mmCIF file of C-alpha atoms and ligand atoms in Angstrom:
data_model
loop_
_atom_site.group_PDB
_atom_site.id
_atom_site.type_symbol
_atom_site.label_atom_id
_atom_site.label_comp_id
_atom_site.label_asym_id
_atom_site.label_seq_id
_atom_site.Cartn_x
_atom_site.Cartn_y
_atom_site.Cartn_z
ATOM 1 C CA MET A 77 -148.998 13.586 10.622
ATOM 2 C CA SER A 78 -150.204 14.064 7.233
ATOM 3 C CA GLN A 79 -150.028 17.104 5.188
ATOM 4 C CA LEU A 80 -153.722 17.275 5.081
ATOM 5 C CA GLN A 81 -154.358 16.952 8.831
ATOM 6 C CA GLU A 82 -152.002 19.913 9.318
ATOM 7 C CA LYS A 83 -153.951 21.993 6.452
ATOM 8 C CA ILE A 84 -157.041 20.929 8.664
ATOM 9 C CA LYS A 85 -155.682 22.161 11.936
ATOM 10 C CA ALA A 86 -154.457 25.482 10.394
ATOM 11 C CA LEU A 87 -157.710 26.132 8.853
ATOM 12 C CA ALA A 88 -159.514 25.524 11.912
ATOM 13 C CA LYS A 89 -157.348 27.790 13.948
ATOM 14 C CA ALA A 90 -157.515 30.422 11.171
ATOM 15 C CA GLN A 91 -161.252 30.403 11.581
ATOM 16 C CA SER A 92 -161.695 29.905 15.344
ATOM 17 C CA ALA A 93 -162.540 33.242 16.342
ATOM 18 C CA ASP A 94 -165.561 33.335 13.691
ATOM 19 C CA ILE A 95 -166.898 30.190 14.862
ATOM 20 C CA ILE A 96 -166.818 31.185 18.607
ATOM 21 C CA ALA A 97 -168.694 34.661 17.042
ATOM 22 C CA HIS A 98 -171.205 32.228 15.234
ATOM 23 C CA ARG A 99 -171.756 30.281 18.767
ATOM 24 C CA ARG A 100 -171.986 33.338 20.893
ATOM 25 C CA HIS A 101 -174.597 34.625 18.298
ATOM 26 C CA LEU A 102 -176.735 31.518 18.299
ATOM 27 C CA HIS A 103 -176.310 31.145 22.034
ATOM 28 C CA SER A 104 -177.691 34.746 22.433
ATOM 29 C CA ASN A 105 -180.646 34.070 20.176
ATOM 30 C CA PRO A 106 -181.994 30.705 21.086
ATOM 31 C CA GLU A 107 -185.197 29.090 19.561
ATOM 32 C CA LEU A 108 -187.452 26.234 21.003
ATOM 33 C CA SER A 109 -187.956 22.951 19.225
ATOM 34 C CA PHE A 110 -189.632 23.266 15.719
ATOM 35 C CA GLU A 111 -189.293 26.899 16.006
ATOM 36 C CA GLU A 112 -185.714 27.343 14.792
ATOM 37 C CA PHE A 113 -186.772 30.022 12.001
ATOM 38 C CA LYS A 114 -184.001 32.801 12.786
ATOM 39 C CA THR A 115 -181.257 29.904 13.342
ATOM 40 C CA ALA A 116 -182.168 28.147 10.149
ATOM 41 C CA LYS A 117 -182.061 31.303 8.035
ATOM 42 C CA TYR A 118 -178.601 31.979 9.802
ATOM 43 C CA VAL A 119 -177.003 28.732 8.939
ATOM 44 C CA ALA A 120 -178.565 28.924 5.336
ATOM 45 C CA ALA A 121 -176.975 32.352 4.930
ATOM 46 C CA GLU A 122 -173.419 31.178 6.274
ATOM 47 C CA LEU A 123 -173.693 28.461 3.733
ATOM 48 C CA THR A 124 -174.533 30.619 0.967
ATOM 49 C CA ALA A 125 -171.808 32.890 1.917
ATOM 50 C CA ILE A 126 -169.022 30.154 1.845
ATOM 51 C CA GLY A 127 -170.336 29.057 -1.787
ATOM 52 C CA LEU A 128 -172.899 26.359 -0.920
ATOM 53 C CA SER A 129 -176.651 25.869 -2.378
ATOM 54 C CA PRO A 130 -178.496 24.907 0.838
ATOM 55 C CA GLN A 131 -181.971 23.494 0.899
ATOM 56 C CA GLU A 132 -184.400 25.080 3.175
ATOM 57 C CA GLY A 133 -187.316 23.852 4.957
ATOM 58 C CA ILE A 134 -186.881 20.468 5.597
ATOM 59 C CA ALA A 135 -189.213 19.156 8.439
ATOM 60 C CA GLY A 136 -189.884 22.797 8.775
ATOM 61 C CA THR A 137 -186.676 24.323 9.762
ATOM 62 C CA GLY A 138 -184.419 21.773 8.518
ATOM 63 C CA VAL A 139 -181.422 22.581 6.174
ATOM 64 C CA VAL A 140 -179.122 20.433 4.209
ATOM 65 C CA ALA A 141 -176.229 21.252 1.901
ATOM 66 C CA LEU A 142 -173.468 19.073 -0.138
ATOM 67 C CA ILE A 143 -170.129 19.554 -0.607
ATOM 68 C CA GLU A 144 -168.963 17.378 -3.381
ATOM 69 C CA GLY A 145 -165.361 16.397 -3.779
ATOM 70 C CA ARG A 146 -163.900 14.607 -6.631
ATOM 71 C CA ASN A 147 -165.839 11.670 -8.086
ATOM 72 C CA PRO A 148 -168.954 12.710 -5.878
ATOM 73 C CA GLU A 149 -170.949 9.559 -6.368
ATOM 74 C CA SER A 150 -168.152 7.243 -4.771
ATOM 75 C CA ARG A 151 -169.011 7.677 -0.991
ATOM 76 C CA VAL A 152 -171.247 9.999 0.996
ATOM 77 C CA VAL A 153 -170.667 10.863 4.587
ATOM 78 C CA GLY A 154 -173.608 12.875 6.592
ATOM 79 C CA LEU A 155 -172.799 15.364 9.332
ATOM 80 C CA ARG A 156 -175.408 16.357 11.773
ATOM 81 C CA ALA A 157 -176.094 19.135 14.008
ATOM 82 C CA ASP A 158 -179.105 20.052 15.832
ATOM 83 C CA MET A 159 -180.487 23.428 16.331
ATOM 84 C CA ASP A 160 -182.894 23.790 18.966
ATOM 85 C CA ALA A 161 -182.783 25.296 22.724
ATOM 86 C CA LEU A 162 -184.875 24.595 25.704
ATOM 87 C CA PRO A 163 -187.280 26.156 27.952
ATOM 88 C CA ILE A 164 -184.667 27.070 30.706
ATOM 89 C CA LEU A 165 -183.993 30.684 31.970
ATOM 90 C CA GLU A 166 -180.166 31.007 31.477
ATOM 91 C CA ALA A 167 -178.363 31.962 34.736
ATOM 92 C CA ASN A 168 -174.676 32.627 33.482
ATOM 93 C CA ASP A 169 -173.634 36.015 33.399
ATOM 94 C CA VAL A 170 -171.839 36.130 30.188
ATOM 95 C CA PRO A 171 -171.696 38.464 27.242
ATOM 96 C CA TYR A 172 -173.503 36.155 24.982
ATOM 97 C CA LYS A 173 -176.225 35.200 27.529
ATOM 98 C CA SER A 174 -179.457 34.404 26.002
ATOM 99 C CA THR A 175 -181.401 37.522 25.198
ATOM 100 C CA VAL A 176 -184.776 35.305 25.117
ATOM 101 C CA PRO A 177 -186.346 34.996 28.470
ATOM 102 C CA GLY A 178 -187.003 31.347 29.461
ATOM 103 C CA VAL A 179 -185.205 29.896 26.282
ATOM 104 C CA MET A 180 -181.617 28.806 26.483
ATOM 105 C CA HIS A 181 -179.130 26.751 24.662
ATOM 106 C CA ALA A 182 -178.786 24.434 27.606
ATOM 107 C CA CYS A 183 -177.827 21.170 25.962
ATOM 108 C CA GLY A 184 -175.071 22.816 23.678
ATOM 109 C CA HIS A 185 -176.979 22.560 20.418
ATOM 110 C CA ASP A 186 -175.435 26.056 19.495
ATOM 111 C CA VAL A 187 -172.085 24.379 19.725
ATOM 112 C CA HIS A 188 -172.872 21.542 17.555
ATOM 113 C CA THR A 189 -174.539 24.031 14.867
ATOM 114 C CA SER A 190 -171.654 26.677 14.979
ATOM 115 C CA SER A 191 -169.230 23.646 14.498
ATOM 116 C CA LEU A 192 -170.658 22.143 11.591
ATOM 117 C CA LEU A 193 -170.633 25.462 9.884
ATOM 118 C CA GLY A 194 -167.160 25.564 10.659
ATOM 119 C CA THR A 195 -166.509 22.211 9.283
ATOM 120 C CA ALA A 196 -168.541 23.044 6.087
ATOM 121 C CA ARG A 197 -166.170 25.966 5.770
ATOM 122 C CA ILE A 198 -162.966 23.939 6.220
ATOM 123 C CA LEU A 199 -164.280 21.051 4.058
ATOM 124 C CA ASN A 200 -165.456 23.337 1.080
ATOM 125 C CA GLN A 201 -161.752 24.535 1.093
ATOM 126 C CA LEU A 202 -160.665 21.294 0.924
ATOM 127 C CA LYS A 203 -163.036 19.812 -1.655
ATOM 128 C CA GLU A 204 -160.336 19.176 -4.392
ATOM 129 C CA GLU A 205 -158.568 16.947 -1.820
ATOM 130 C CA PHE A 206 -160.992 14.339 -1.291
ATOM 131 C CA GLU A 207 -163.331 11.985 -3.143
ATOM 132 C CA GLY A 208 -167.128 11.747 -2.449
ATOM 133 C CA THR A 209 -169.949 13.997 -0.995
ATOM 134 C CA ILE A 210 -170.269 15.584 2.293
ATOM 135 C CA LYS A 211 -173.973 15.847 3.512
ATOM 136 C CA LEU A 212 -174.360 18.612 6.055
ATOM 137 C CA VAL A 213 -177.615 18.233 8.040
ATOM 138 C CA PHE A 214 -178.857 20.732 10.242
ATOM 139 C CA GLN A 215 -181.782 19.657 12.049
ATOM 140 C CA PRO A 216 -184.587 20.952 14.112
ATOM 141 C CA ALA A 217 -186.269 19.756 17.452
ATOM 142 C CA GLU A 218 -183.965 17.116 18.858
ATOM 143 C CA GLU A 219 -185.367 17.793 22.571
ATOM 144 C CA LYS A 220 -189.045 17.171 21.250
ATOM 145 C CA ALA A 221 -191.047 14.391 20.233
ATOM 146 C CA PRO A 222 -191.333 13.048 17.544
ATOM 147 C CA GLY A 223 -187.806 14.546 16.972
ATOM 148 C CA GLY A 224 -186.685 16.377 14.075
ATOM 149 C CA ALA A 225 -184.346 13.604 12.825
ATOM 150 C CA SER A 226 -187.539 11.161 12.235
ATOM 151 C CA LEU A 227 -189.169 13.864 10.543
ATOM 152 C CA MET A 228 -186.033 14.848 8.225
ATOM 153 C CA ILE A 229 -185.843 11.085 7.607
ATOM 154 C CA ARG A 230 -189.520 10.673 6.664
ATOM 155 C CA GLU A 231 -188.894 13.851 4.377
ATOM 156 C CA GLY A 232 -186.037 12.139 2.544
ATOM 157 C CA VAL A 233 -182.855 13.668 4.081
ATOM 158 C CA LEU A 234 -181.214 9.988 3.813
ATOM 159 C CA GLU A 235 -182.092 9.892 0.061
ATOM 160 C CA ASN A 236 -180.494 11.633 -3.003
ATOM 161 C CA PRO A 237 -177.814 10.990 -1.893
ATOM 162 C CA ARG A 238 -177.890 8.678 0.422
ATOM 163 C CA PRO A 239 -175.282 8.632 3.166
ATOM 164 C CA THR A 240 -173.008 5.801 3.632
ATOM 165 C CA SER A 241 -172.503 6.765 6.886
ATOM 166 C CA MET A 242 -173.702 9.413 9.416
ATOM 167 C CA VAL A 243 -171.527 11.120 12.140
ATOM 168 C CA GLY A 244 -172.581 13.416 15.101
ATOM 169 C CA GLN A 245 -171.335 14.746 18.170
ATOM 170 C CA HIS A 246 -172.563 16.222 21.494
ATOM 171 C CA VAL A 247 -170.927 18.336 23.883
ATOM 172 C CA ALA A 248 -170.104 16.529 27.033
ATOM 173 C CA PRO A 249 -169.745 18.759 30.440
ATOM 174 C CA ASN A 250 -168.422 15.728 32.068
ATOM 175 C CA ILE A 251 -165.274 15.658 29.805
ATOM 176 C CA PRO A 252 -162.512 17.759 29.703
ATOM 177 C CA VAL A 253 -161.953 19.936 27.012
ATOM 178 C CA GLY A 254 -159.463 18.634 24.590
ATOM 179 C CA LYS A 255 -160.915 14.952 24.961
ATOM 180 C CA ILE A 256 -163.326 13.096 22.701
ATOM 181 C CA GLY A 257 -165.325 9.920 23.807
ATOM 182 C CA PHE A 258 -166.376 7.013 21.794
ATOM 183 C CA ARG A 259 -168.345 3.923 22.459
ATOM 184 C CA GLU A 260 -168.937 0.936 20.124
ATOM 185 C CA GLY A 261 -172.667 -0.802 20.157
ATOM 186 C CA MET A 262 -175.382 0.412 22.319
ATOM 187 C CA TYR A 263 -175.006 3.571 23.369
ATOM 188 C CA MET A 264 -178.020 5.652 24.463
ATOM 189 C CA ALA A 265 -181.549 4.321 25.389
ATOM 190 C CA SER A 266 -185.211 4.397 23.689
ATOM 191 C CA THR A 267 -187.184 6.866 25.566
ATOM 192 C CA ASP A 268 -191.205 6.074 25.955
ATOM 193 C CA GLU A 269 -193.590 8.160 27.873
ATOM 194 C CA LEU A 270 -196.120 6.043 29.968
ATOM 195 C CA TYR A 271 -199.456 7.715 31.083
ATOM 196 C CA LEU A 272 -201.989 5.562 33.411
ATOM 197 C CA THR A 273 -205.059 6.500 34.701
ATOM 198 C CA VAL A 274 -206.168 4.107 37.253
ATOM 199 C CA LYS A 275 -209.952 4.288 37.590
ATOM 200 C CA GLY A 276 -212.167 2.842 40.502
ATOM 201 C CA LYS A 277 -214.776 4.425 42.917
ATOM 202 C CA GLY A 278 -213.893 6.968 45.364
ATOM 203 C CA GLY A 279 -215.815 8.035 48.539
ATOM 204 C CA HIS A 280 -215.447 8.177 52.332
ATOM 205 C CA ALA A 281 -212.237 6.355 53.381
ATOM 206 C CA ALA A 282 -214.005 4.842 56.464
ATOM 207 C CA ALA A 283 -216.295 2.875 54.107
ATOM 208 C CA PRO A 284 -213.751 1.068 51.894
ATOM 209 C CA HIS A 285 -215.944 -1.950 51.205
ATOM 210 C CA GLN A 286 -218.207 0.336 49.284
ATOM 211 C CA LEU A 287 -215.414 1.704 47.243
ATOM 212 C CA VAL A 288 -213.111 0.566 44.505
ATOM 213 C CA ASP A 289 -209.649 2.208 45.765
ATOM 214 C CA PRO A 290 -207.675 3.556 42.811
ATOM 215 C CA VAL A 291 -204.490 4.252 45.445
ATOM 216 C CA LEU A 292 -204.058 0.859 46.374
ATOM 217 C CA MET A 293 -204.654 -0.405 42.686
ATOM 218 C CA ALA A 294 -202.168 2.194 41.382
ATOM 219 C CA SER A 295 -199.718 1.317 44.274
ATOM 220 C CA HIS A 296 -199.808 -2.463 43.080
ATOM 221 C CA ILE A 297 -199.354 -1.539 39.409
ATOM 222 C CA ILE A 298 -196.185 0.449 40.240
ATOM 223 C CA VAL A 299 -194.524 -2.544 42.180
ATOM 224 C CA ALA A 300 -195.601 -5.076 39.737
ATOM 225 C CA LEU A 301 -194.484 -3.183 36.609
ATOM 226 C CA GLN A 302 -190.993 -2.852 38.225
ATOM 227 C CA GLN A 303 -190.768 -6.591 38.576
ATOM 228 C CA ILE A 304 -191.071 -6.858 34.786
ATOM 229 C CA ILE A 305 -187.422 -5.116 34.887
ATOM 230 C CA SER A 306 -186.341 -7.829 37.328
ATOM 231 C CA ARG A 307 -188.034 -10.768 36.169
ATOM 232 C CA ASN A 308 -188.660 -10.668 32.366
ATOM 233 C CA ARG A 309 -185.781 -8.636 31.217
ATOM 234 C CA ASN A 310 -182.487 -10.181 30.317
ATOM 235 C CA PRO A 311 -180.357 -9.269 32.877
ATOM 236 C CA ALA A 312 -177.526 -8.383 30.217
ATOM 237 C CA ASN A 313 -179.857 -5.929 28.734
ATOM 238 C CA PRO A 314 -180.024 -2.442 30.262
ATOM 239 C CA ALA A 315 -183.451 -1.003 31.014
ATOM 240 C CA VAL A 316 -185.028 1.754 33.247
ATOM 241 C CA LEU A 317 -188.477 2.157 34.222
ATOM 242 C CA SER A 318 -189.265 5.277 36.468
ATOM 243 C CA PHE A 319 -192.316 6.891 37.506
ATOM 244 C CA GLY A 320 -191.937 10.872 38.362
ATOM 245 C CA ARG A 321 -195.661 11.433 38.729
ATOM 246 C CA PHE A 322 -198.330 9.822 41.141
ATOM 247 C CA ILE A 323 -201.312 11.841 41.622
ATOM 248 C CA ALA A 324 -204.137 10.739 43.960
ATOM 249 C CA ASP A 325 -206.095 13.565 44.612
ATOM 250 C CA GLY A 326 -207.846 12.603 47.552
ATOM 251 C CA VAL A 327 -207.383 13.796 51.296
ATOM 252 C CA THR A 328 -207.159 11.775 54.627
ATOM 253 C CA ASN A 329 -210.766 11.019 54.605
ATOM 254 C CA VAL A 330 -211.269 10.961 51.000
ATOM 255 C CA ILE A 331 -210.319 8.303 48.352
ATOM 256 C CA PRO A 332 -210.303 9.888 44.762
ATOM 257 C CA ASN A 333 -211.980 8.369 41.927
ATOM 258 C CA GLU A 334 -208.877 7.840 39.874
ATOM 259 C CA VAL A 335 -205.159 7.802 40.039
ATOM 260 C CA THR A 336 -202.773 9.168 37.146
ATOM 261 C CA ILE A 337 -199.152 7.799 37.004
ATOM 262 C CA GLN A 338 -196.817 9.059 34.500
ATOM 263 C CA GLY A 339 -193.333 7.416 34.011
ATOM 264 C CA THR A 340 -190.425 6.983 31.646
ATOM 265 C CA TRP A 341 -189.494 3.156 29.830
ATOM 266 C CA ARG A 342 -185.956 3.217 28.538
ATOM 267 C CA CYS A 343 -183.913 0.440 27.137
ATOM 268 C CA MET A 344 -181.271 -0.539 24.426
ATOM 269 C CA ASP A 345 -183.149 -3.366 22.268
ATOM 270 C CA GLU A 346 -185.940 -2.287 19.886
ATOM 271 C CA GLU A 347 -187.520 -5.991 20.306
ATOM 272 C CA TRP A 348 -187.521 -5.897 24.358
ATOM 273 C CA ARG A 349 -188.642 -2.460 24.286
ATOM 274 C CA GLU A 350 -191.974 -3.510 22.325
ATOM 275 C CA ASP A 351 -192.027 -6.683 24.596
ATOM 276 C CA GLY A 352 -191.841 -4.522 27.910
ATOM 277 C CA LEU A 353 -194.531 -2.113 26.669
ATOM 278 C CA LYS A 354 -196.703 -4.840 26.018
ATOM 279 C CA ARG A 355 -195.955 -6.878 29.383
ATOM 280 C CA MET A 356 -196.499 -3.680 31.109
ATOM 281 C CA LYS A 357 -199.828 -2.773 29.577
ATOM 282 C CA LYS A 358 -201.149 -6.024 30.001
ATOM 283 C CA MET A 359 -200.245 -6.243 33.886
ATOM 284 C CA ALA A 360 -201.396 -2.841 34.482
ATOM 285 C CA GLU A 361 -204.844 -3.545 32.896
ATOM 286 C CA ASN A 362 -205.025 -6.765 34.556
ATOM 287 C CA ILE A 363 -204.468 -5.731 38.116
ATOM 288 C CA ALA A 364 -206.777 -2.938 37.845
ATOM 289 C CA GLU A 365 -209.443 -5.537 36.488
ATOM 290 C CA ALA A 366 -208.685 -8.183 39.110
ATOM 291 C CA MET A 367 -209.117 -5.397 41.762
ATOM 292 C CA GLY A 368 -212.392 -4.337 40.448
ATOM 293 C CA GLY A 369 -211.334 -1.132 38.633
ATOM 294 C CA SER A 370 -209.985 -0.237 35.223
ATOM 295 C CA CYS A 371 -206.520 1.282 33.848
ATOM 296 C CA GLU A 372 -206.001 3.354 30.708
ATOM 297 C CA PHE A 373 -202.235 2.617 29.584
ATOM 298 C CA GLU A 374 -201.230 5.223 27.070
ATOM 299 C CA ILE A 375 -197.879 5.104 25.524
ATOM 300 C CA LEU A 376 -196.041 8.016 23.762
ATOM 301 C CA LYS A 377 -193.424 6.618 21.793
ATOM 302 C CA GLY A 378 -190.163 8.562 21.932
ATOM 303 C CA TYR A 379 -186.457 7.876 20.328
ATOM 304 C CA PRO A 380 -185.259 4.307 19.420
ATOM 305 C CA PHE A 381 -181.974 3.407 21.201
ATOM 306 C CA LEU A 382 -178.790 4.863 19.699
ATOM 307 C CA LYS A 383 -176.281 2.067 18.357
ATOM 308 C CA ASN A 384 -172.907 3.084 17.098
ATOM 309 C CA HIS A 385 -172.037 1.024 14.331
ATOM 310 C CA PRO A 386 -168.999 -1.216 15.596
ATOM 311 C CA GLU A 387 -166.557 -0.829 12.515
ATOM 312 C CA LEU A 388 -167.599 2.665 11.437
ATOM 313 C CA THR A 389 -166.997 3.635 15.270
ATOM 314 C CA ARG A 390 -164.021 1.874 15.284
ATOM 315 C CA ARG A 391 -162.476 3.789 12.043
ATOM 316 C CA VAL A 392 -163.617 7.044 13.269
ATOM 317 C CA ARG A 393 -161.934 6.653 16.709
ATOM 318 C CA THR A 394 -158.877 5.349 15.032
ATOM 319 C CA ALA A 395 -159.130 8.820 12.851
ATOM 320 C CA ALA A 396 -159.690 10.863 15.862
ATOM 321 C CA THR A 397 -156.737 9.376 17.729
ATOM 322 C CA GLY A 398 -154.508 10.310 14.750
ATOM 323 C CA TYR A 399 -155.859 14.002 15.173
ATOM 324 C CA VAL A 400 -155.918 14.569 19.137
ATOM 325 C CA GLY A 401 -153.787 11.831 20.104
ATOM 326 C CA ALA A 402 -154.337 8.476 21.869
ATOM 327 C CA GLU A 403 -154.350 10.505 25.274
ATOM 328 C CA ASN A 404 -157.277 12.388 24.309
ATOM 329 C CA VAL A 405 -159.662 9.649 23.322
ATOM 330 C CA ILE A 406 -161.745 7.935 25.976
ATOM 331 C CA ASP A 407 -164.185 5.347 26.331
ATOM 332 C CA LEU A 408 -167.780 6.390 27.118
ATOM 333 C CA ASP A 409 -170.043 4.611 29.477
ATOM 334 C CA LEU A 410 -173.752 3.611 28.590
ATOM 335 C CA TRP A 411 -175.965 6.612 29.164
ATOM 336 C CA MET A 412 -179.671 6.104 29.653
ATOM 337 C CA ALA A 413 -180.902 9.053 28.272
ATOM 338 C CA GLY A 414 -182.396 9.913 24.730
ATOM 339 C CA GLU A 415 -181.268 11.317 21.588
ATOM 340 C CA ASP A 416 -182.873 11.471 18.378
ATOM 341 C CA PHE A 417 -179.481 10.852 16.464
ATOM 342 C CA ALA A 418 -180.822 7.410 17.204
ATOM 343 C CA PHE A 419 -183.130 7.541 14.087
ATOM 344 C CA TYR A 420 -180.361 7.791 11.898
ATOM 345 C CA SER A 421 -178.426 5.059 13.713
ATOM 346 C CA GLN A 422 -181.294 2.648 13.292
ATOM 347 C CA VAL A 423 -181.136 2.870 9.358
ATOM 348 C CA VAL A 424 -177.650 3.853 8.564
ATOM 349 C CA ASP A 425 -174.257 3.156 9.666
ATOM 350 C CA SER A 426 -173.836 5.774 12.434
ATOM 351 C CA CYS A 427 -171.146 7.317 14.802
ATOM 352 C CA PHE A 428 -172.316 9.461 17.702
ATOM 353 C CA TYR A 429 -169.309 10.821 19.611
ATOM 354 C CA ARG A 430 -168.852 13.135 22.957
ATOM 355 C CA LEU A 431 -166.775 16.531 22.655
ATOM 356 C CA GLY A 432 -165.098 17.152 25.712
ATOM 357 C CA THR A 433 -166.293 20.766 27.012
ATOM 358 C CA ARG A 434 -165.642 20.811 30.585
ATOM 359 C CA ASN A 435 -162.907 23.205 32.293
ATOM 360 C CA GLU A 436 -163.105 22.810 35.961
ATOM 361 C CA ALA A 437 -160.303 25.617 36.204
ATOM 362 C CA ARG A 438 -162.488 27.823 34.994
ATOM 363 C CA GLY A 439 -165.550 26.799 36.653
ATOM 364 C CA ILE A 440 -167.333 25.311 33.471
ATOM 365 C CA ILE A 441 -168.901 22.279 35.356
ATOM 366 C CA SER A 442 -172.669 22.619 34.788
ATOM 367 C CA GLY A 443 -174.389 19.465 33.243
ATOM 368 C CA VAL A 444 -176.649 19.780 30.100
ATOM 369 C CA HIS A 445 -180.247 20.955 30.870
ATOM 370 C CA THR A 446 -179.361 23.164 33.806
ATOM 371 C CA PRO A 447 -179.367 26.945 33.670
ATOM 372 C CA THR A 448 -175.724 27.251 34.586
ATOM 373 C CA PHE A 449 -174.586 25.075 31.525
ATOM 374 C CA ASP A 450 -171.631 26.301 29.421
ATOM 375 C CA ILE A 451 -168.723 25.114 27.541
ATOM 376 C CA ASP A 452 -165.007 26.096 27.125
ATOM 377 C CA GLU A 453 -164.916 27.683 23.540
ATOM 378 C CA ASP A 454 -161.634 25.973 23.038
ATOM 379 C CA ALA A 455 -163.633 23.068 22.181
ATOM 380 C CA LEU A 456 -164.884 24.769 18.972
ATOM 381 C CA GLU A 457 -161.252 24.732 17.201
ATOM 382 C CA ILE A 458 -160.954 21.053 17.963
ATOM 383 C CA SER A 459 -164.383 20.084 17.064
ATOM 384 C CA THR A 460 -164.784 21.809 13.723
ATOM 385 C CA GLY A 461 -161.202 20.236 12.451
ATOM 386 C CA LEU A 462 -161.784 17.240 14.081
ATOM 387 C CA MET A 463 -165.240 16.582 12.421
ATOM 388 C CA SER A 464 -163.517 17.629 9.135
ATOM 389 C CA TRP A 465 -160.652 15.203 9.314
ATOM 390 C CA LEU A 466 -163.172 12.392 10.484
ATOM 391 C CA ALA A 467 -165.213 12.972 7.680
ATOM 392 C CA ILE A 468 -162.578 12.992 5.155
ATOM 393 C CA SER A 469 -160.959 9.910 6.579
ATOM 394 C CA GLU A 470 -164.538 8.379 6.519
ATOM 395 C CA LEU A 471 -164.582 9.274 2.404
ATOM 396 C CA ASN A 472 -161.112 7.582 1.965
ATOM 397 C CA VAL A 473 -162.175 4.273 3.496
HETATM 398 ZN ZN1 ZN B 1328 -180.687 17.957 25.548
HETATM 399 ZN ZN1 ZN B 1329 -178.577 17.738 23.020
#
């Protein structure tokens, strides 16, 4: 083990109680997407306290700070944490339970934020020992379109200085604490929302010949759109189309005028994403038209797919192996959920990895976005030190 790595481990250990306190403070005081006002103040105050000069108010509540080592222009590594919570009523009975009814850090963004504060402290103490610059990015609204990442990029977070690479982490309640997960290449899906209104002519169900039945049209559309996945998609290319809402508000003997359908479209290829959307729209509109009605097909564009830059991910994984041991580094499966870190990954070499937070023996097993989600806080000492080590390793490439 290198001397520097030992130093990092000692620093992470020494401050672990502080980082747990940060995490608990944030967990007790969650704020929804784009409303992270107190959280941003808290982050900026902590960064100022350790001697940095944070820039606030990027994309509303985003905070950015730089840690400059020797020869600061040589390389720039961006480290990102998201800060927003979810509209969920916490069901955990813990001392740090949410004090805001109906709002909860149920996706671990309190962990990402407190962890990056810890990493900032470690890296700032070691800045004489590395070359280059660390760019700390605390972003709003990972959970809500258009995503804090896209807005921060639009406001220039990837310029002055431009990161050579971006690194982010996410808690993983399915991975035991102590383990870290990586995947090269495509990892998480693009997410687009689909809103269809199928219009016909309603009336008495006993006289369908006088009507244009939107229920039947909408049913045909659902079946036909699924066939785009099976017939037009390259089978090697993962994609999901799911409809969770189908409202035909008639009764047994009344056919309604219209049917609304809502769904989600997810894939891992930006070209196919657009192509699939075009095909779906055309097919839905044409089916409705052929059956005598019409279909309004609206698309709410979400996040792109998340790709982990292969060489960068390999380097980061090797560094992580050196820090936590080969037995604690695992491969991740594809995951069809969305994540706005994907915006960075589309324009800068990026690596997004998973931090194990599960502890079955202690009953910490609930998934993210559930009212009983929690983490094993031992993960914090690992994550603060690990991210510091990964960042320095990446600067020293
Ligand atoms: Zn989430
Ligand atoms: Zn999340």
